[in-house]
Amino acid sequence: MSRHLIIGASGGIGSAIAEALDGEVVTLSRRQDGLDVTDEASIEHHLSRLDGTFDTIFVATGSLTAGGEPEKTVKALKPVTLAQQFAVNAMGPALVLKHCIPLLPRDRRAVFAALSARVGSIGDNQIGGWHSYRASKAALNQLIHGAAIELARTHKQAICVALHPGTVETPFTAKYAGHHKTVPATQAAQNLIAVMDGLTTDQTGQFFDYAGTPIPW
């Protein structure tokens, strides 16, 4: 039986993925378990209590606004917002990966995936704005890419990727969706699971959207 670990399982995408996966699903979240991805001691405490290895480790944590509104201009940048976005969106998943390495098998295929966002693509950025969110996701992408290179040396069949889910229908994202096509969390989960199922080891370290299409860095 396959085993899966979902970090951030109380959120819309995380909970939908947890429900859609076949096999044994272990979930962790701030709301239900007190896991704080901005606190390495909390990450280590929760992950060190898990036994065995997992075929999928999916990090669904993230923050869109850090309690405020996304910046429309660089003039709106605030140090506290930048720090908060980096802590949740980049540092958190990277530290989870650090402490998840012992939970990845060395003798079979496994996938570590973290939720990123297309707006984190430097090459795709044509309009500016949303600076702290964009920058934190770009940082996450770099951390995933670098970690994948190192992971491949010890876990030959491991795949480590960043994934863009599309714009998911939630009350929180409704005011920011604009003219973007939105999908229910259940559909986003199915899309992401299909992408993960189709990945091969030569795709490790890359950044994909919900259809499995590579996104430029």
PDB file of C-alpha atoms in Angstrom:
ATOM      1  CA  MET A   1       0.000   0.000   0.000  1.00  0.00           C
ATOM      2  CA  SER A   2       1.309   3.445  -0.923  1.00  0.00           C
ATOM      3  CA  ARG A   3       1.800   6.025   1.810  1.00  0.00           C
ATOM      4  CA  HIS A   4       1.352   9.772   1.482  1.00  0.00           C
ATOM      5  CA  LEU A   5       2.156  12.718   3.755  1.00  0.00           C
ATOM      6  CA  ILE A   6       0.283  15.999   3.296  1.00  0.00           C
ATOM      7  CA  ILE A   7       1.644  19.094   5.028  1.00  0.00           C
ATOM      8  CA  GLY A   8      -0.957  21.852   5.269  1.00  0.00           C
ATOM      9  CA  ALA A   9      -3.842  19.425   5.054  1.00  0.00           C
ATOM     10  CA  SER A  10      -6.430  21.734   6.594  1.00  0.00           C
ATOM     11  CA  GLY A  11      -6.364  24.127   3.635  1.00  0.00           C
ATOM     12  CA  GLY A  12      -8.488  23.847   0.516  1.00  0.00           C
ATOM     13  CA  ILE A  13      -5.964  22.172  -1.772  1.00  0.00           C
ATOM     14  CA  GLY A  14      -4.269  20.169   0.963  1.00  0.00           C
ATOM     15  CA  SER A  15      -7.501  18.670   2.243  1.00  0.00           C
ATOM     16  CA  ALA A  16      -8.709  17.910  -1.287  1.00  0.00           C
ATOM     17  CA  ILE A  17      -5.482  16.089  -2.135  1.00  0.00           C
ATOM     18  CA  ALA A  18      -5.599  14.140   1.132  1.00  0.00           C
ATOM     19  CA  GLU A  19      -9.110  12.961   0.296  1.00  0.00           C
ATOM     20  CA  ALA A  20      -8.296  12.085  -3.313  1.00  0.00           C
ATOM     21  CA  LEU A  21      -5.158   9.997  -2.774  1.00  0.00           C
ATOM     22  CA  ASP A  22      -5.328   6.215  -2.617  1.00  0.00           C
ATOM     23  CA  GLY A  23      -3.545   4.344   0.157  1.00  0.00           C
ATOM     24  CA  GLU A  24      -2.559   5.485   3.631  1.00  0.00           C
ATOM     25  CA  VAL A  25      -2.661   9.260   4.045  1.00  0.00           C
ATOM     26  CA  VAL A  26      -0.973  11.013   6.970  1.00  0.00           C
ATOM     27  CA  THR A  27      -1.848  14.677   7.451  1.00  0.00           C
ATOM     28  CA  LEU A  28      -0.282  17.551   9.375  1.00  0.00           C
ATOM     29  CA  SER A  29      -1.436  21.151   9.656  1.00  0.00           C
ATOM     30  CA  ARG A  30      -1.225  24.183  11.873  1.00  0.00           C
ATOM     31  CA  ARG A  31      -4.949  24.203  12.603  1.00  0.00           C
ATOM     32  CA  GLN A  32      -5.264  20.543  13.529  1.00  0.00           C
ATOM     33  CA  ASP A  33      -1.816  19.637  14.838  1.00  0.00           C
ATOM     34  CA  GLY A  34      -0.069  22.886  15.742  1.00  0.00           C
ATOM     35  CA  LEU A  35       2.578  22.531  13.035  1.00  0.00           C
ATOM     36  CA  ASP A  36       4.199  25.912  12.392  1.00  0.00           C
ATOM     37  CA  VAL A  37       6.242  25.839   9.184  1.00  0.00           C
ATOM     38  CA  THR A  38       7.962  29.099  10.147  1.00  0.00           C
ATOM     39  CA  ASP A  39       9.422  27.413  13.251  1.00  0.00           C
ATOM     40  CA  GLU A  40      12.054  24.756  12.574  1.00  0.00           C
ATOM     41  CA  ALA A  41      11.660  23.290  16.061  1.00  0.00           C
ATOM     42  CA  SER A  42       7.962  22.710  15.353  1.00  0.00           C
ATOM     43  CA  ILE A  43       8.755  21.107  11.995  1.00  0.00           C
ATOM     44  CA  GLU A  44      11.368  18.810  13.495  1.00  0.00           C
ATOM     45  CA  HIS A  45       9.096  17.872  16.403  1.00  0.00           C
ATOM     46  CA  HIS A  46       6.198  16.806  14.192  1.00  0.00           C
ATOM     47  CA  LEU A  47       8.174  15.095  11.436  1.00  0.00           C
ATOM     48  CA  SER A  48      10.514  13.205  13.763  1.00  0.00           C
ATOM     49  CA  ARG A  49       7.495  11.439  15.265  1.00  0.00           C
ATOM     50  CA  LEU A  50       6.559   9.833  11.942  1.00  0.00           C
ATOM     51  CA  ASP A  51       7.597   6.262  11.195  1.00  0.00           C
ATOM     52  CA  GLY A  52       8.556   4.667   7.905  1.00  0.00           C
ATOM     53  CA  THR A  53       8.776   6.317   4.515  1.00  0.00           C
ATOM     54  CA  PHE A  54       6.306   7.944   2.151  1.00  0.00           C
ATOM     55  CA  ASP A  55       5.738   7.612  -1.588  1.00  0.00           C
ATOM     56  CA  THR A  56       4.398  11.169  -1.758  1.00  0.00           C
ATOM     57  CA  ILE A  57       5.161  14.164   0.406  1.00  0.00           C
ATOM     58  CA  PHE A  58       3.097  17.180  -0.598  1.00  0.00           C
ATOM     59  CA  VAL A  59       3.529  20.621   0.975  1.00  0.00           C
ATOM     60  CA  ALA A  60       0.349  22.645   0.541  1.00  0.00           C
ATOM     61  CA  THR A  61       1.182  25.502   2.880  1.00  0.00           C
ATOM     62  CA  GLY A  62       1.414  29.122   1.762  1.00  0.00           C
ATOM     63  CA  SER A  63       0.324  32.701   2.264  1.00  0.00           C
ATOM     64  CA  LEU A  64      -1.042  34.991  -0.415  1.00  0.00           C
ATOM     65  CA  THR A  65      -1.103  38.338   1.367  1.00  0.00           C
ATOM     66  CA  ALA A  66       0.544  38.024   4.816  1.00  0.00           C
ATOM     67  CA  GLY A  67      -2.447  39.721   6.375  1.00  0.00           C
ATOM     68  CA  GLY A  68      -2.535  42.709   4.033  1.00  0.00           C
ATOM     69  CA  GLU A  69      -3.142  43.469   0.371  1.00  0.00           C
ATOM     70  CA  PRO A  70      -0.739  42.388  -2.388  1.00  0.00           C
ATOM     71  CA  GLU A  71       1.501  45.283  -3.423  1.00  0.00           C
ATOM     72  CA  LYS A  72       0.429  47.079  -6.588  1.00  0.00           C
ATOM     73  CA  THR A  73       3.740  48.906  -6.768  1.00  0.00           C
ATOM     74  CA  VAL A  74       7.253  48.550  -5.413  1.00  0.00           C
ATOM     75  CA  LYS A  75       6.563  51.759  -3.455  1.00  0.00           C
ATOM     76  CA  ALA A  76       4.224  49.718  -1.236  1.00  0.00           C
ATOM     77  CA  LEU A  77       6.918  47.265  -0.110  1.00  0.00           C
ATOM     78  CA  LYS A  78       7.298  46.809   3.642  1.00  0.00           C
ATOM     79  CA  PRO A  79      10.078  44.856   5.353  1.00  0.00           C
ATOM     80  CA  VAL A  80       7.658  43.026   7.633  1.00  0.00           C
ATOM     81  CA  THR A  81       5.549  41.821   4.688  1.00  0.00           C
ATOM     82  CA  LEU A  82       8.592  40.626   2.777  1.00  0.00           C
ATOM     83  CA  ALA A  83       9.862  38.744   5.833  1.00  0.00           C
ATOM     84  CA  GLN A  84       6.476  37.153   6.525  1.00  0.00           C
ATOM     85  CA  GLN A  85       6.017  36.010   2.923  1.00  0.00           C
ATOM     86  CA  PHE A  86       9.499  34.539   2.723  1.00  0.00           C
ATOM     87  CA  ALA A  87       9.045  32.776   6.064  1.00  0.00           C
ATOM     88  CA  VAL A  88       5.816  31.053   5.016  1.00  0.00           C
ATOM     89  CA  ASN A  89       6.248  30.565   1.269  1.00  0.00           C
ATOM     90  CA  ALA A  90       9.976  29.854   0.908  1.00  0.00           C
ATOM     91  CA  MET A  91      11.586  29.042   4.233  1.00  0.00           C
ATOM     92  CA  GLY A  92       8.720  26.859   5.461  1.00  0.00           C
ATOM     93  CA  PRO A  93       8.599  24.324   2.599  1.00  0.00           C
ATOM     94  CA  ALA A  94      12.407  24.270   2.402  1.00  0.00           C
ATOM     95  CA  LEU A  95      12.731  23.390   6.088  1.00  0.00           C
ATOM     96  CA  VAL A  96      10.006  20.775   5.713  1.00  0.00           C
ATOM     97  CA  LEU A  97      12.033  19.211   2.907  1.00  0.00           C
ATOM     98  CA  LYS A  98      15.167  19.314   5.061  1.00  0.00           C
ATOM     99  CA  HIS A  99      13.465  17.271   7.777  1.00  0.00           C
ATOM    100  CA  CYS A 100      11.571  15.043   5.329  1.00  0.00           C
ATOM    101  CA  ILE A 101      14.657  13.544   3.698  1.00  0.00           C
ATOM    102  CA  PRO A 102      14.712  10.590   6.159  1.00  0.00           C
ATOM    103  CA  LEU A 103      11.046   9.985   5.269  1.00  0.00           C
ATOM    104  CA  LEU A 104      11.804   9.470   1.561  1.00  0.00           C
ATOM    105  CA  PRO A 105      12.634   5.910   0.454  1.00  0.00           C
ATOM    106  CA  ARG A 106      15.958   5.169  -1.218  1.00  0.00           C
ATOM    107  CA  ASP A 107      14.821   1.952  -2.890  1.00  0.00           C
ATOM    108  CA  ARG A 108      11.804   3.096  -4.885  1.00  0.00           C
ATOM    109  CA  ARG A 109      10.168   6.063  -6.602  1.00  0.00           C
ATOM    110  CA  ALA A 110       8.961   8.916  -4.410  1.00  0.00           C
ATOM    111  CA  VAL A 111       7.716  12.446  -5.044  1.00  0.00           C
ATOM    112  CA  PHE A 112       8.266  15.540  -2.933  1.00  0.00           C
ATOM    113  CA  ALA A 113       6.163  18.433  -4.227  1.00  0.00           C
ATOM    114  CA  ALA A 114       5.559  21.932  -2.915  1.00  0.00           C
ATOM    115  CA  LEU A 115       2.852  24.348  -3.978  1.00  0.00           C
ATOM    116  CA  SER A 116       4.328  27.250  -5.881  1.00  0.00           C
ATOM    117  CA  ALA A 117       2.610  29.763  -8.176  1.00  0.00           C
ATOM    118  CA  ARG A 118       3.013  30.910 -11.756  1.00  0.00           C
ATOM    119  CA  VAL A 119       3.507  34.478 -10.534  1.00  0.00           C
ATOM    120  CA  GLY A 120       6.764  33.244  -9.001  1.00  0.00           C
ATOM    121  CA  SER A 121       8.141  32.803 -12.522  1.00  0.00           C
ATOM    122  CA  ILE A 122      10.607  35.583 -13.350  1.00  0.00           C
ATOM    123  CA  GLY A 123      10.397  34.811 -17.064  1.00  0.00           C
ATOM    124  CA  ASP A 124       6.592  34.969 -17.056  1.00  0.00           C
ATOM    125  CA  ASN A 125       6.320  38.264 -15.145  1.00  0.00           C
ATOM    126  CA  GLN A 126       5.046  40.907 -17.545  1.00  0.00           C
ATOM    127  CA  ILE A 127       3.058  43.239 -15.274  1.00  0.00           C
ATOM    128  CA  GLY A 128       4.930  43.605 -11.976  1.00  0.00           C
ATOM    129  CA  GLY A 129       3.113  43.985  -8.678  1.00  0.00           C
ATOM    130  CA  TRP A 130       2.568  41.391  -5.945  1.00  0.00           C
ATOM    131  CA  HIS A 131       6.259  41.763  -5.208  1.00  0.00           C
ATOM    132  CA  SER A 132       6.635  39.968  -1.873  1.00  0.00           C
ATOM    133  CA  TYR A 133       4.475  37.036  -2.983  1.00  0.00           C
ATOM    134  CA  ARG A 134       6.230  36.740  -6.333  1.00  0.00           C
ATOM    135  CA  ALA A 135       9.671  36.941  -4.770  1.00  0.00           C
ATOM    136  CA  SER A 136       8.894  34.384  -2.068  1.00  0.00           C
ATOM    137  CA  LYS A 137       7.614  31.877  -4.616  1.00  0.00           C
ATOM    138  CA  ALA A 138      10.631  32.509  -6.864  1.00  0.00           C
ATOM    139  CA  ALA A 139      12.815  31.784  -3.840  1.00  0.00           C
ATOM    140  CA  LEU A 140      10.894  28.580  -3.182  1.00  0.00           C
ATOM    141  CA  ASN A 141      11.450  27.492  -6.782  1.00  0.00           C
ATOM    142  CA  GLN A 142      15.200  28.002  -6.435  1.00  0.00           C
ATOM    143  CA  LEU A 143      15.292  26.091  -3.147  1.00  0.00           C
ATOM    144  CA  ILE A 144      13.391  23.170  -4.691  1.00  0.00           C
ATOM    145  CA  HIS A 145      15.670  23.167  -7.740  1.00  0.00           C
ATOM    146  CA  GLY A 146      18.850  23.151  -5.676  1.00  0.00           C
ATOM    147  CA  ALA A 147      17.556  20.552  -3.233  1.00  0.00           C
ATOM    148  CA  ALA A 148      16.552  18.263  -6.105  1.00  0.00           C
ATOM    149  CA  ILE A 149      20.130  18.222  -7.381  1.00  0.00           C
ATOM    150  CA  GLU A 150      21.427  17.147  -3.968  1.00  0.00           C
ATOM    151  CA  LEU A 151      18.602  14.673  -3.336  1.00  0.00           C
ATOM    152  CA  ALA A 152      19.333  12.860  -6.597  1.00  0.00           C
ATOM    153  CA  ARG A 153      22.758  11.898  -5.267  1.00  0.00           C
ATOM    154  CA  THR A 154      21.340   9.852  -2.398  1.00  0.00           C
ATOM    155  CA  HIS A 155      17.774   9.060  -3.535  1.00  0.00           C
ATOM    156  CA  LYS A 156      18.146   7.983  -7.152  1.00  0.00           C
ATOM    157  CA  GLN A 157      14.420   7.510  -7.763  1.00  0.00           C
ATOM    158  CA  ALA A 158      13.198  10.603  -5.918  1.00  0.00           C
ATOM    159  CA  ILE A 159      11.468  13.436  -7.775  1.00  0.00           C
ATOM    160  CA  CYS A 160      11.412  16.895  -6.207  1.00  0.00           C
ATOM    161  CA  VAL A 161       9.276  19.574  -7.904  1.00  0.00           C
ATOM    162  CA  ALA A 162       7.381  22.839  -7.526  1.00  0.00           C
ATOM    163  CA  LEU A 163       3.766  22.806  -8.736  1.00  0.00           C
ATOM    164  CA  HIS A 164       1.347  25.554  -9.792  1.00  0.00           C
ATOM    165  CA  PRO A 165      -2.284  24.533  -9.119  1.00  0.00           C
ATOM    166  CA  GLY A 166      -4.006  27.245 -11.153  1.00  0.00           C
ATOM    167  CA  THR A 167      -6.434  29.668  -9.534  1.00  0.00           C
ATOM    168  CA  VAL A 168      -8.456  27.619  -7.081  1.00  0.00           C
ATOM    169  CA  GLU A 169     -11.964  28.596  -6.013  1.00  0.00           C
ATOM    170  CA  THR A 170     -11.894  29.641  -2.364  1.00  0.00           C
ATOM    171  CA  PRO A 171     -13.523  32.559  -0.498  1.00  0.00           C
ATOM    172  CA  PHE A 172     -10.033  33.957   0.060  1.00  0.00           C
ATOM    173  CA  THR A 173      -8.984  33.988  -3.605  1.00  0.00           C
ATOM    174  CA  ALA A 174     -12.333  35.193  -4.964  1.00  0.00           C
ATOM    175  CA  LYS A 175     -11.403  38.886  -4.712  1.00  0.00           C
ATOM    176  CA  TYR A 176      -8.092  38.305  -6.538  1.00  0.00           C
ATOM    177  CA  ALA A 177      -9.214  35.912  -9.288  1.00  0.00           C
ATOM    178  CA  GLY A 178     -10.181  38.697 -11.693  1.00  0.00           C
ATOM    179  CA  HIS A 179     -10.489  37.305 -15.213  1.00  0.00           C
ATOM    180  CA  HIS A 180      -8.505  34.150 -14.421  1.00  0.00           C
ATOM    181  CA  LYS A 181     -10.260  30.847 -14.898  1.00  0.00           C
ATOM    182  CA  THR A 182     -10.860  29.198 -11.533  1.00  0.00           C
ATOM    183  CA  VAL A 183     -11.334  25.541 -10.604  1.00  0.00           C
ATOM    184  CA  PRO A 184     -12.753  23.867  -7.496  1.00  0.00           C
ATOM    185  CA  ALA A 185     -10.214  22.525  -5.026  1.00  0.00           C
ATOM    186  CA  THR A 186     -11.313  18.971  -5.820  1.00  0.00           C
ATOM    187  CA  GLN A 187     -10.476  19.440  -9.510  1.00  0.00           C
ATOM    188  CA  ALA A 188      -7.175  21.148  -8.691  1.00  0.00           C
ATOM    189  CA  ALA A 189      -6.274  18.193  -6.489  1.00  0.00           C
ATOM    190  CA  GLN A 190      -7.034  15.675  -9.230  1.00  0.00           C
ATOM    191  CA  ASN A 191      -4.953  17.705 -11.688  1.00  0.00           C
ATOM    192  CA  LEU A 192      -1.947  17.856  -9.371  1.00  0.00           C
ATOM    193  CA  ILE A 193      -2.135  14.163  -8.491  1.00  0.00           C
ATOM    194  CA  ALA A 194      -2.187  13.326 -12.208  1.00  0.00           C
ATOM    195  CA  VAL A 195       0.907  15.480 -12.748  1.00  0.00           C
ATOM    196  CA  MET A 196       2.753  13.825  -9.856  1.00  0.00           C
ATOM    197  CA  ASP A 197       1.795  10.358 -11.066  1.00  0.00           C
ATOM    198  CA  GLY A 198       3.251  11.096 -14.500  1.00  0.00           C
ATOM    199  CA  LEU A 199       6.581  12.560 -13.424  1.00  0.00           C
ATOM    200  CA  THR A 200       9.853  10.791 -14.153  1.00  0.00           C
ATOM    201  CA  THR A 201      13.229  11.179 -12.488  1.00  0.00           C
ATOM    202  CA  ASP A 202      14.605  13.260 -15.360  1.00  0.00           C
ATOM    203  CA  GLN A 203      11.991  15.915 -14.460  1.00  0.00           C
ATOM    204  CA  THR A 204      13.163  16.372 -10.893  1.00  0.00           C
ATOM    205  CA  GLY A 205      13.997  19.924  -9.881  1.00  0.00           C
ATOM    206  CA  GLN A 206      11.528  21.476 -12.322  1.00  0.00           C
ATOM    207  CA  PHE A 207       8.448  23.706 -12.069  1.00  0.00           C
ATOM    208  CA  PHE A 208       5.159  22.487 -13.585  1.00  0.00           C
ATOM    209  CA  ASP A 209       1.597  23.724 -13.870  1.00  0.00           C
ATOM    210  CA  TYR A 210      -1.574  21.734 -13.230  1.00  0.00           C
ATOM    211  CA  ALA A 211      -1.457  20.270 -16.751  1.00  0.00           C
ATOM    212  CA  GLY A 212       2.129  19.070 -16.425  1.00  0.00           C
ATOM    213  CA  THR A 213       3.500  21.864 -18.619  1.00  0.00           C
ATOM    214  CA  PRO A 214       6.890  23.273 -17.561  1.00  0.00           C
ATOM    215  CA  ILE A 215       6.834  26.895 -16.377  1.00  0.00           C
ATOM    216  CA  PRO A 216       9.875  29.122 -17.076  1.00  0.00           C
ATOM    217  CA  TRP A 217      11.915  30.128 -14.054  1.00  0.00           C
TER     218      TRP A 217
END
